[in-house]
Amino acid sequence: MSCTGATCSSTDYQGVTCDGAFTACPSTTSCSGLPLCSSLENRTCLNLGATQSCCRRNRTDILVCSPTGGSGTEGKWLYY
């Protein structure tokens, strides 16, 4: 059997072609138990630099507590 194409990984979501048959990578992303990113985005957070995994378009994404430019330790959840 000869195989060509990208190897499966959680970053490229490609597949492999072996003897002319394409096989897609299995889905490795899961939003199970994660909050929707849209429910957190731009909301106040208190721990600057903290990250939060969330679900965006059926894929796992990351928000980071980013400073808003004002004084103090408050920030907003923004995409990493």
PDB file of C-alpha atoms in Angstrom:
ATOM      1  CA  MET A   1       0.000   0.000   0.000  1.00  0.00           C
ATOM      2  CA  SER A   2       1.308   3.447  -0.828  1.00  0.00           C
ATOM      3  CA  CYS A   3       0.074   6.552   0.974  1.00  0.00           C
ATOM      4  CA  THR A   4       0.411  10.229   0.177  1.00  0.00           C
ATOM      5  CA  GLY A   5      -0.995  13.372   1.705  1.00  0.00           C
ATOM      6  CA  ALA A   6      -1.016  15.080   5.064  1.00  0.00           C
ATOM      7  CA  THR A   7      -0.993  13.125   8.256  1.00  0.00           C
ATOM      8  CA  CYS A   8      -3.936  13.562  10.558  1.00  0.00           C
ATOM      9  CA  SER A   9      -3.479  16.134  13.271  1.00  0.00           C
ATOM     10  CA  SER A  10      -5.604  18.413  15.356  1.00  0.00           C
ATOM     11  CA  THR A  11      -4.200  21.454  13.561  1.00  0.00           C
ATOM     12  CA  ASP A  12      -4.633  20.764   9.866  1.00  0.00           C
ATOM     13  CA  TYR A  13      -7.907  18.746   9.813  1.00  0.00           C
ATOM     14  CA  GLN A  14      -6.773  17.121   6.569  1.00  0.00           C
ATOM     15  CA  GLY A  15      -6.710  13.500   5.589  1.00  0.00           C
ATOM     16  CA  VAL A  16      -4.638  10.965   3.732  1.00  0.00           C
ATOM     17  CA  THR A  17      -4.945   9.349   0.313  1.00  0.00           C
ATOM     18  CA  CYS A  18      -3.988   5.687   0.153  1.00  0.00           C
ATOM     19  CA  ASP A  19      -4.192   3.790  -3.129  1.00  0.00           C
ATOM     20  CA  GLY A  20      -6.473   6.497  -4.512  1.00  0.00           C
ATOM     21  CA  ALA A  21      -8.939   6.502  -1.602  1.00  0.00           C
ATOM     22  CA  PHE A  22      -9.129   9.656   0.516  1.00  0.00           C
ATOM     23  CA  THR A  23      -9.723   9.194   4.225  1.00  0.00           C
ATOM     24  CA  ALA A  24     -10.498  12.292   6.269  1.00  0.00           C
ATOM     25  CA  CYS A  25      -9.024  12.778   9.692  1.00  0.00           C
ATOM     26  CA  PRO A  26     -11.398  12.050  12.531  1.00  0.00           C
ATOM     27  CA  SER A  27     -12.657  15.102  14.342  1.00  0.00           C
ATOM     28  CA  THR A  28     -10.467  15.755  17.351  1.00  0.00           C
ATOM     29  CA  THR A  29     -12.138  18.907  18.513  1.00  0.00           C
ATOM     30  CA  SER A  30     -14.857  18.777  21.073  1.00  0.00           C
ATOM     31  CA  CYS A  31     -16.877  21.514  22.642  1.00  0.00           C
ATOM     32  CA  SER A  32     -18.335  19.150  25.194  1.00  0.00           C
ATOM     33  CA  GLY A  33     -18.873  21.017  28.438  1.00  0.00           C
ATOM     34  CA  LEU A  34     -17.386  24.301  27.191  1.00  0.00           C
ATOM     35  CA  PRO A  35     -19.240  27.631  27.298  1.00  0.00           C
ATOM     36  CA  LEU A  36     -20.020  29.416  24.041  1.00  0.00           C
ATOM     37  CA  CYS A  37     -17.358  31.999  23.240  1.00  0.00           C
ATOM     38  CA  SER A  38     -20.074  34.501  22.360  1.00  0.00           C
ATOM     39  CA  SER A  39     -21.398  34.282  25.930  1.00  0.00           C
ATOM     40  CA  LEU A  40     -18.014  35.431  27.297  1.00  0.00           C
ATOM     41  CA  GLU A  41     -16.565  37.692  24.600  1.00  0.00           C
ATOM     42  CA  ASN A  42     -16.185  41.331  25.734  1.00  0.00           C
ATOM     43  CA  ARG A  43     -17.440  40.513  29.230  1.00  0.00           C
ATOM     44  CA  THR A  44     -15.535  41.727  32.270  1.00  0.00           C
ATOM     45  CA  CYS A  45     -12.817  39.492  33.718  1.00  0.00           C
ATOM     46  CA  LEU A  46     -10.666  40.029  36.788  1.00  0.00           C
ATOM     47  CA  ASN A  47      -7.521  37.959  36.253  1.00  0.00           C
ATOM     48  CA  LEU A  48      -5.500  39.661  33.494  1.00  0.00           C
ATOM     49  CA  GLY A  49      -3.657  37.153  31.339  1.00  0.00           C
ATOM     50  CA  ALA A  50      -5.954  34.268  32.261  1.00  0.00           C
ATOM     51  CA  THR A  51      -7.243  32.107  29.413  1.00  0.00           C
ATOM     52  CA  GLN A  52     -10.605  30.434  28.952  1.00  0.00           C
ATOM     53  CA  SER A  53     -11.401  27.629  26.528  1.00  0.00           C
ATOM     54  CA  CYS A  54     -14.742  28.029  24.805  1.00  0.00           C
ATOM     55  CA  CYS A  55     -16.751  26.778  21.842  1.00  0.00           C
ATOM     56  CA  ARG A  56     -16.887  28.811  18.617  1.00  0.00           C
ATOM     57  CA  ARG A  57     -18.404  27.412  15.402  1.00  0.00           C
ATOM     58  CA  ASN A  58     -18.258  23.870  16.802  1.00  0.00           C
ATOM     59  CA  ARG A  59     -14.527  24.154  17.491  1.00  0.00           C
ATOM     60  CA  THR A  60     -12.557  24.852  20.619  1.00  0.00           C
ATOM     61  CA  ASP A  61     -11.159  28.381  20.802  1.00  0.00           C
ATOM     62  CA  ILE A  62      -9.406  30.413  23.498  1.00  0.00           C
ATOM     63  CA  LEU A  63     -10.258  33.765  25.048  1.00  0.00           C
ATOM     64  CA  VAL A  64      -7.737  35.740  27.081  1.00  0.00           C
ATOM     65  CA  CYS A  65      -8.462  38.279  29.808  1.00  0.00           C
ATOM     66  CA  SER A  66      -6.984  41.395  28.214  1.00  0.00           C
ATOM     67  CA  PRO A  67      -6.489  44.850  29.719  1.00  0.00           C
ATOM     68  CA  THR A  68      -8.942  47.476  28.535  1.00  0.00           C
ATOM     69  CA  GLY A  69      -6.579  50.422  28.797  1.00  0.00           C
ATOM     70  CA  GLY A  70      -8.083  51.782  31.985  1.00  0.00           C
ATOM     71  CA  SER A  71      -6.546  51.646  35.403  1.00  0.00           C
ATOM     72  CA  GLY A  72      -7.032  48.703  37.688  1.00  0.00           C
ATOM     73  CA  THR A  73      -6.987  44.970  37.225  1.00  0.00           C
ATOM     74  CA  GLU A  74     -10.180  44.503  35.240  1.00  0.00           C
ATOM     75  CA  GLY A  75     -10.128  43.391  31.641  1.00  0.00           C
ATOM     76  CA  LYS A  76     -12.340  41.900  28.958  1.00  0.00           C
ATOM     77  CA  TRP A  77     -12.423  38.420  27.434  1.00  0.00           C
ATOM     78  CA  LEU A  78     -10.990  38.731  23.917  1.00  0.00           C
ATOM     79  CA  TYR A  79      -9.895  36.175  21.337  1.00  0.00           C
ATOM     80  CA  TYR A  80      -6.299  35.056  21.824  1.00  0.00           C
TER      81      TYR A  80
END
